[in-house]
Tab-separated table of C-alpha atoms and ligand atoms in Angstrom:
chain	number	residue	atom	x	y	z
A	10	UNK	CA	124.534	22.662	-1.773
A	11	UNK	CA	122.003	20.280	-0.230
A	12	UNK	CA	124.669	18.757	1.969
A	13	UNK	CA	126.090	22.163	2.961
A	14	UNK	CA	122.717	23.554	4.006
A	15	UNK	CA	121.828	20.344	5.817
A	16	UNK	CA	124.982	20.590	7.908
A	17	UNK	CA	124.564	24.315	8.410
A	18	UNK	CA	121.092	23.753	9.846
A	19	UNK	CA	122.167	20.740	11.939
A	20	UNK	CA	119.665	18.447	10.256
A	21	UNK	CA	120.088	14.664	10.490
A	22	UNK	CA	120.934	12.763	7.305
A	23	UNK	CA	118.174	12.266	4.761
A	24	UNK	CA	117.021	8.656	4.937
A	25	UNK	CA	114.230	8.906	2.366
A	26	UNK	CA	113.557	10.741	-0.892
A	27	UNK	CA	110.768	12.511	0.970
A	28	UNK	CA	113.228	13.786	3.589
A	29	UNK	CA	115.255	15.382	0.789
A	30	UNK	CA	112.189	16.993	-0.705
A	31	UNK	CA	111.009	18.298	2.637
A	32	UNK	CA	114.465	19.706	3.365
A	33	UNK	CA	114.463	21.519	0.033
A	34	UNK	CA	111.307	23.333	1.038
A	35	UNK	CA	112.886	24.014	4.427
A	36	UNK	CA	116.002	25.449	2.726
A	37	UNK	CA	113.868	27.590	0.421
A	38	UNK	CA	111.859	29.069	3.282
A	39	UNK	CA	114.969	29.634	5.411
A	40	UNK	CA	116.905	31.226	2.521
A	41	UNK	CA	114.077	33.569	1.581
A	42	UNK	CA	113.640	34.543	5.222
A	43	UNK	CA	117.354	35.106	5.779
A	44	UNK	CA	117.738	37.140	2.570
A	45	UNK	CA	114.622	39.157	3.408
A	46	UNK	CA	115.658	39.821	7.010
A	47	UNK	CA	119.202	40.740	5.963
A	48	UNK	CA	117.821	43.118	3.335
A	49	UNK	CA	115.556	44.854	5.839
A	50	UNK	CA	118.386	45.137	8.388
A	51	UNK	CA	120.761	46.573	5.782
A	52	UNK	CA	118.265	49.144	4.557
A	53	UNK	CA	117.622	50.062	8.201
A	54	UNK	CA	121.337	50.571	8.825
A	55	UNK	CA	121.701	52.579	5.625
A	56	UNK	CA	118.823	54.865	6.601
A	57	UNK	CA	120.251	55.297	10.084
A	58	UNK	CA	123.389	56.617	8.535
A	59	UNK	CA	121.900	58.533	5.641
A	60	UNK	CA	119.218	60.339	7.638
A	61	UNK	CA	121.195	60.984	10.799
A	62	UNK	CA	120.691	64.461	12.302
A	63	UNK	CA	123.383	66.794	11.047
A	64	UNK	CA	122.267	70.145	12.445
A	65	UNK	CA	121.135	71.372	15.842
A	66	UNK	CA	117.838	72.466	14.374
A	67	UNK	CA	115.225	69.758	13.995
A	68	UNK	CA	114.238	69.826	10.322
A	69	UNK	CA	110.657	69.452	9.272
A	70	UNK	CA	110.253	65.883	7.966
A	71	UNK	CA	108.687	65.929	4.534
A	72	UNK	CA	105.564	63.851	4.132
A	73	UNK	CA	106.323	60.740	2.117
A	74	UNK	CA	103.590	59.466	-0.151
A	75	UNK	CA	104.062	55.953	-1.539
A	76	UNK	CA	102.411	55.265	-4.843
A	77	UNK	CA	99.497	52.820	-4.697
A	78	UNK	CA	101.153	50.743	-7.398
A	79	UNK	CA	104.330	50.165	-5.427
A	80	UNK	CA	102.308	49.256	-2.372
A	81	UNK	CA	100.127	46.824	-4.328
A	82	UNK	CA	103.208	45.219	-5.883
A	83	UNK	CA	104.878	44.698	-2.501
A	84	UNK	CA	101.743	43.192	-0.974
A	85	UNK	CA	101.160	40.926	-3.993
A	86	UNK	CA	104.766	39.691	-3.993
A	87	UNK	CA	104.656	38.901	-0.278
A	88	UNK	CA	101.325	37.154	-0.596
A	89	UNK	CA	102.523	35.153	-3.612
A	90	UNK	CA	105.531	34.014	-1.610
A	91	UNK	CA	103.359	32.774	1.238
A	92	UNK	CA	100.867	31.086	-1.052
A	93	UNK	CA	103.767	29.483	-2.949
A	94	UNK	CA	105.226	28.047	0.277
A	95	UNK	CA	101.795	26.823	1.265
A	96	UNK	CA	101.172	25.094	-2.056
A	97	UNK	CA	104.547	23.329	-1.938
A	98	UNK	CA	103.974	22.272	1.665
A	99	UNK	CA	100.432	21.133	1.012
A	100	UNK	CA	101.584	18.939	-1.857
A	101	UNK	CA	104.091	17.271	0.432
A	102	UNK	CA	101.430	16.860	3.094
A	103	UNK	CA	99.137	15.182	0.579
A	104	UNK	CA	101.922	12.854	-0.484
A	105	UNK	CA	102.519	11.896	3.110
A	106	UNK	CA	98.814	11.345	3.731
A	107	UNK	CA	98.370	8.914	0.821
A	108	UNK	CA	100.528	5.813	1.099
A	109	UNK	CA	101.506	4.416	-2.317
A	110	UNK	CA	99.734	1.249	-3.396
A	111	UNK	CA	101.677	-1.909	-2.719
A	112	UNK	CA	103.136	-0.582	0.511
A	113	UNK	CA	104.083	-3.150	3.120
A	114	UNK	CA	101.694	-2.709	6.024
A	115	UNK	CA	103.046	-3.106	9.538
A	116	UNK	CA	101.028	-2.644	12.698
A	117	UNK	CA	102.454	-0.523	15.493
A	118	UNK	CA	101.229	-0.557	19.063
A	119	UNK	CA	102.702	2.067	21.358
A	120	UNK	CA	102.588	1.789	25.116
A	121	UNK	CA	104.420	3.195	28.083
A	122	UNK	CA	107.253	3.018	27.174
A	123	UNK	CA	107.910	0.946	24.145
A	124	UNK	CA	107.066	0.350	20.497
A	125	UNK	CA	105.664	-3.000	19.348
A	126	UNK	CA	105.574	-4.018	15.694
A	127	UNK	CA	103.381	-6.752	14.209
A	128	UNK	CA	104.073	-8.003	10.715
A	129	UNK	CA	101.455	-9.288	8.318
A	130	UNK	CA	102.975	-12.739	8.340
A	131	UNK	CA	103.025	-13.268	12.033
A	132	UNK	CA	106.271	-12.166	13.639
A	133	UNK	CA	106.123	-9.423	16.209
A	134	UNK	CA	108.962	-7.489	17.729
A	135	UNK	CA	109.486	-4.818	20.331
A	136	UNK	CA	111.739	-1.855	19.776
A	137	UNK	CA	113.167	-2.874	16.437
A	138	UNK	CA	111.273	-2.297	13.224
A	139	UNK	CA	112.847	-4.318	10.432
A	140	UNK	CA	111.860	-3.183	6.949
A	141	UNK	CA	113.087	-3.675	3.386
A	142	UNK	CA	114.985	-0.718	1.916
A	143	UNK	CA	113.609	0.795	-1.270
A	144	UNK	CA	110.047	-0.376	-0.667
A	145	UNK	CA	107.264	1.783	0.765
A	146	UNK	CA	106.303	0.795	4.287
A	147	UNK	CA	103.017	1.888	5.781
A	148	UNK	CA	102.541	1.887	9.521
A	149	UNK	CA	99.116	1.505	11.080
A	150	UNK	CA	99.527	2.777	14.587
A	151	UNK	CA	97.553	2.807	17.772
A	152	UNK	CA	98.295	3.282	21.437
A	153	UNK	CA	97.396	1.077	24.363
A	154	UNK	CA	97.443	3.885	26.933
A	155	UNK	CA	98.246	7.554	26.366
A	156	UNK	CA	99.147	9.641	23.322
A	157	UNK	CA	102.596	8.928	21.923
A	158	UNK	CA	104.188	10.179	18.722
A	159	UNK	CA	106.161	8.093	16.251
A	160	UNK	CA	109.143	10.089	15.078
A	161	UNK	CA	112.028	9.117	12.828
A	162	UNK	CA	114.124	12.276	12.371
A	163	UNK	CA	116.091	10.859	9.451
A	164	UNK	CA	112.881	10.110	7.532
A	165	UNK	CA	111.342	13.481	8.513
A	166	UNK	CA	108.124	11.755	9.540
A	167	UNK	CA	106.283	12.292	12.791
A	168	UNK	CA	102.783	11.170	13.622
A	169	UNK	CA	100.757	11.087	16.810
A	170	UNK	CA	99.717	7.651	18.028
A	171	UNK	CA	96.372	7.879	19.783
A	172	UNK	CA	94.577	5.383	22.033
A	173	UNK	CA	91.337	4.071	20.532
A	174	UNK	CA	92.241	5.324	17.058
A	175	UNK	CA	94.446	4.260	14.213
A	176	UNK	CA	96.759	6.705	12.504
A	177	UNK	CA	98.997	5.968	9.566
A	178	UNK	CA	102.313	7.095	8.222
A	179	UNK	CA	104.545	5.795	5.457
A	180	UNK	CA	108.126	6.021	4.287
A	181	UNK	CA	110.521	4.375	1.843
A	182	UNK	CA	114.012	4.022	3.307
A	183	UNK	CA	116.470	4.923	0.523
A	184	UNK	CA	119.179	2.558	1.602
A	185	UNK	CA	119.933	-0.140	4.167
A	186	UNK	CA	120.917	1.218	7.538
A	187	UNK	CA	119.647	1.898	11.000
A	188	UNK	CA	117.553	4.887	11.963
A	189	UNK	CA	116.470	6.058	15.372
A	190	UNK	CA	112.822	6.075	16.456
A	191	UNK	CA	111.866	8.588	19.117
A	192	UNK	CA	108.652	9.286	20.949
A	193	UNK	CA	107.795	12.923	20.287
A	194	UNK	CA	104.902	13.347	22.697
A	195	UNK	CA	105.455	13.617	26.419
A	196	UNK	CA	103.912	10.410	27.721
A	197	UNK	CA	105.085	9.986	31.289
A	198	UNK	CA	108.180	9.404	33.349
A	199	UNK	CA	109.742	7.032	30.838
A	200	UNK	CA	109.109	9.234	27.792
A	201	UNK	CA	112.791	9.912	27.161
A	202	UNK	CA	113.566	6.195	27.179
A	203	UNK	CA	110.830	5.367	24.672
A	204	UNK	CA	113.139	4.786	21.776
A	205	UNK	CA	113.368	2.274	19.009
A	206	UNK	CA	115.192	1.587	15.823
A	207	UNK	CA	114.236	1.162	12.194
A	208	UNK	CA	116.535	-1.402	10.620
A	209	UNK	CA	116.317	-1.207	6.839
A	210	UNK	CA	117.675	-4.297	5.103
A	211	UNK	CA	118.399	-4.915	1.446
A	212	UNK	CA	115.780	-6.984	-0.373
A	213	UNK	CA	117.600	-10.298	0.013
A	214	UNK	CA	118.564	-9.695	3.625
A	215	UNK	CA	114.976	-8.798	4.395
A	216	UNK	CA	113.681	-12.002	2.801
A	217	UNK	CA	116.221	-13.981	4.783
A	218	UNK	CA	115.185	-12.207	7.984
A	219	UNK	CA	111.549	-12.906	7.194
A	220	UNK	CA	112.230	-16.603	6.639
A	221	UNK	CA	114.096	-16.738	9.910
A	222	UNK	CA	111.438	-15.108	12.056
A	223	UNK	CA	108.084	-16.100	10.641
A	224	UNK	CA	106.304	-18.584	12.769
A	225	UNK	CA	104.193	-21.180	11.006
A	226	UNK	CA	100.473	-20.782	11.633
A	227	UNK	CA	98.430	-23.963	11.796
A	228	UNK	CA	100.139	-25.794	9.014
A	229	UNK	CA	100.291	-22.699	6.815
A	230	UNK	CA	104.012	-22.621	7.035
A	231	UNK	CA	104.399	-20.434	3.966
A	232	UNK	CA	104.802	-16.909	5.313
A	233	UNK	CA	103.885	-15.432	1.940
A	234	UNK	CA	100.366	-16.822	2.104
A	235	UNK	CA	99.225	-14.345	4.679
A	236	UNK	CA	96.076	-13.860	2.655
A	237	UNK	CA	95.295	-17.498	3.481
A	238	UNK	CA	95.706	-16.715	7.162
A	239	UNK	CA	93.417	-13.712	6.660
A	240	UNK	CA	90.801	-15.917	5.023
A	241	UNK	CA	90.873	-18.278	8.004
A	242	UNK	CA	90.730	-15.408	10.493
A	243	UNK	CA	87.813	-13.824	8.598
A	244	UNK	CA	85.922	-17.105	8.704
A	245	UNK	CA	86.669	-17.750	12.379
A	246	UNK	CA	85.827	-14.226	13.508
A	247	UNK	CA	82.537	-14.184	11.654
A	248	UNK	CA	83.465	-11.513	9.063
A	249	UNK	CA	82.299	-13.799	6.251
A	250	UNK	CA	78.815	-14.003	7.698
A	251	UNK	CA	78.258	-10.499	6.305
A	252	UNK	CA	81.051	-9.837	3.815
A	253	UNK	CA	81.536	-11.966	0.718
A	254	UNK	CA	84.783	-12.605	-1.099
A	255	UNK	CA	83.324	-12.804	-4.609
A	256	UNK	CA	82.220	-9.213	-5.147
A	257	UNK	CA	78.525	-9.521	-4.349
A	258	UNK	CA	77.126	-7.225	-1.709
A	259	UNK	CA	75.553	-8.942	1.259
A	260	UNK	CA	74.852	-7.608	4.737
A	261	UNK	CA	78.068	-5.611	4.424
A	262	UNK	CA	80.138	-4.487	1.430
A	263	UNK	CA	82.061	-7.299	-0.272
A	264	UNK	CA	85.738	-7.665	0.561
A	265	UNK	CA	86.503	-8.106	-3.133
A	266	UNK	CA	87.876	-5.083	-4.956
A	267	UNK	CA	87.404	-3.024	-1.816
A	268	UNK	CA	90.887	-1.678	-1.144
A	269	UNK	CA	91.735	1.356	-3.217
A	270	UNK	CA	88.063	2.026	-4.006
A	271	UNK	CA	86.379	5.304	-3.281
A	272	UNK	CA	83.242	4.639	-1.219
A	273	UNK	CA	80.395	7.014	-0.616
A	274	UNK	CA	79.488	7.156	3.047
A	275	UNK	CA	76.075	7.373	4.634
A	276	UNK	CA	77.104	10.845	5.817
A	277	UNK	CA	77.473	11.943	2.193
A	278	UNK	CA	81.244	12.220	2.376
A	279	UNK	CA	83.468	9.968	0.325
A	280	UNK	CA	86.419	7.995	1.551
A	281	UNK	CA	89.307	6.157	-0.065
A	282	UNK	CA	89.399	2.594	1.257
A	283	UNK	CA	92.892	2.226	2.686
A	284	UNK	CA	94.215	-0.273	5.247
A	285	UNK	CA	93.707	2.541	7.768
A	286	UNK	CA	90.034	2.928	6.900
A	287	UNK	CA	89.511	-0.836	6.988
A	288	UNK	CA	91.192	-1.106	10.385
A	289	UNK	CA	89.171	1.768	11.755
A	290	UNK	CA	85.992	0.128	10.454
A	291	UNK	CA	86.871	-3.051	12.327
A	292	UNK	CA	87.450	-1.174	15.577
A	293	UNK	CA	84.764	1.499	15.225
A	294	UNK	CA	82.261	0.278	12.620
A	295	UNK	CA	79.686	2.993	13.384
A	296	UNK	CA	82.065	5.805	12.490
A	297	UNK	CA	82.070	5.703	8.678
A	298	UNK	CA	79.269	3.532	7.330
A	299	UNK	CA	79.169	3.022	3.561
A	300	UNK	CA	76.036	4.473	1.961
A	301	UNK	CA	73.320	1.885	1.336
A	302	UNK	CA	74.289	-0.284	4.290
A	303	UNK	CA	72.759	-0.409	7.726
A	304	UNK	CA	75.156	-0.139	10.561
A	305	UNK	CA	74.892	-3.578	12.134
A	306	UNK	CA	78.536	-4.488	12.641
A	307	UNK	CA	79.891	-4.950	16.159
A	308	UNK	CA	83.248	-3.504	17.129
A	309	UNK	CA	86.247	-5.819	17.063
A	310	UNK	CA	88.277	-3.580	19.331
A	311	UNK	CA	90.171	-5.812	21.709
A	312	UNK	CA	88.745	-8.959	20.120
A	313	UNK	CA	91.288	-9.460	17.383
A	314	UNK	CA	95.014	-9.101	17.599
A	315	UNK	CA	97.113	-6.709	15.545
A	316	UNK	CA	98.485	-9.674	13.596
A	317	UNK	CA	94.978	-10.878	12.737
A	318	UNK	CA	93.969	-7.385	11.657
A	319	UNK	CA	97.012	-7.291	9.399
A	320	UNK	CA	96.071	-10.696	7.975
A	321	UNK	CA	92.577	-9.464	7.088
A	322	UNK	CA	94.007	-6.380	5.409
A	323	UNK	CA	96.305	-8.701	3.462
A	324	UNK	CA	93.285	-10.813	2.461
A	325	UNK	CA	91.681	-7.643	1.083
A	326	UNK	CA	94.905	-6.891	-0.776
A	327	UNK	CA	94.699	-10.304	-2.427
A	328	UNK	CA	91.127	-9.566	-3.563
A	329	UNK	CA	91.840	-6.107	-4.949
A	330	UNK	CA	91.352	-7.135	-8.578
A	331	UNK	CA	88.144	-9.142	-8.155
A	332	UNK	CA	85.284	-7.344	-9.970
A	333	UNK	CA	82.369	-6.110	-7.875
A	334	UNK	CA	78.632	-6.239	-8.340
A	335	UNK	CA	76.572	-3.077	-7.814
A	336	UNK	CA	76.433	-2.148	-4.195
A	337	UNK	CA	73.244	-3.013	-2.413
A	338	UNK	CA	72.685	-4.369	1.012
A	339	UNK	CA	71.001	-7.759	1.106
A	340	UNK	CA	69.348	-9.196	4.151
A	341	UNK	CA	68.845	-12.939	4.092
A	342	UNK	CA	65.268	-14.135	4.376
A	343	UNK	CA	64.517	-15.590	7.748
A	344	UNK	CA	64.009	-19.082	6.379
A	345	UNK	CA	66.212	-18.583	3.373
A	346	UNK	CA	69.871	-19.047	2.874
A	347	UNK	CA	72.089	-18.716	5.873
A	348	UNK	CA	75.472	-17.141	5.896
A	349	UNK	CA	77.296	-17.143	2.599
A	350	UNK	CA	80.042	-19.689	2.883
A	351	UNK	CA	83.358	-18.103	3.273
A	352	UNK	CA	85.487	-20.128	0.961
A	353	UNK	CA	84.157	-18.783	-2.312
B	416	CUA	CU1	105.687	7.754	24.364
B	416	CUA	CU2	106.599	9.910	24.847
């Protein structure tokens, strides 16, 4: 049935479990609409025939009074249908908005007219996004110039990629294979050539690919120790002057146990700390300041590379289970202790 409807509607194959789910909603809406429209058309045709004029004299049309009950029932049923569609769609939207924990984070930079991918462990590639099949992959995307849109029809995911902002999207390729990436936002003369490819590899093939492409970073040849790279980057870039790694609050919130936490913001809103939020905070620290902290952080936009950003996010991942102390901003005394040392 699924396959029949998919072909009937000219939809590409379903590369993720989410694609299947989304298609089911699509099929439901289409079927209800087709059945409804056919019903209305058939009743119309029936009435045309049944109430055709049979005499030369125009008869007086009797006044038809519909009972309030029938009318209420029809309105309620229609409304329920719409609300039902909305609830199903909203649930899928929520699922798409919240990447599962443990997703592999890959940074995407779009520019006229290509896609660039940076992996947590160093390698970068243009045009081809290599991912493991069966594991959730989260993309943190930004644009270097104009608005683009990351679109993989077979995954049924599409997300605008905006300059100066980070947007996220995630998917879990069901099986190894290759899937087309398109740009779905008109972005200039080369828009139609702005294509790419998702190559999903089996677990072992992916590991082998990773071993083959990772470039050693300053003696840290082990590509799995990206958190170590993140620790070095955080120290070099000055992050550790304000953020500790042991769970105590300092000038900024501690990096420990930060990812996955719900933080209250100075604005009163609350936010789930995701790699997207962390990245945004690095690029635009004034935007969403955690309550209890003064906004003193400079922007790192353009100062750190996508790979370094990924490494810091990975460092935070490695500290997810470290317990935290109560949140309170601490300012060092002028003559007192200096920056907390980063290695703790
Ligand atoms: Cu990039 Cu269209």
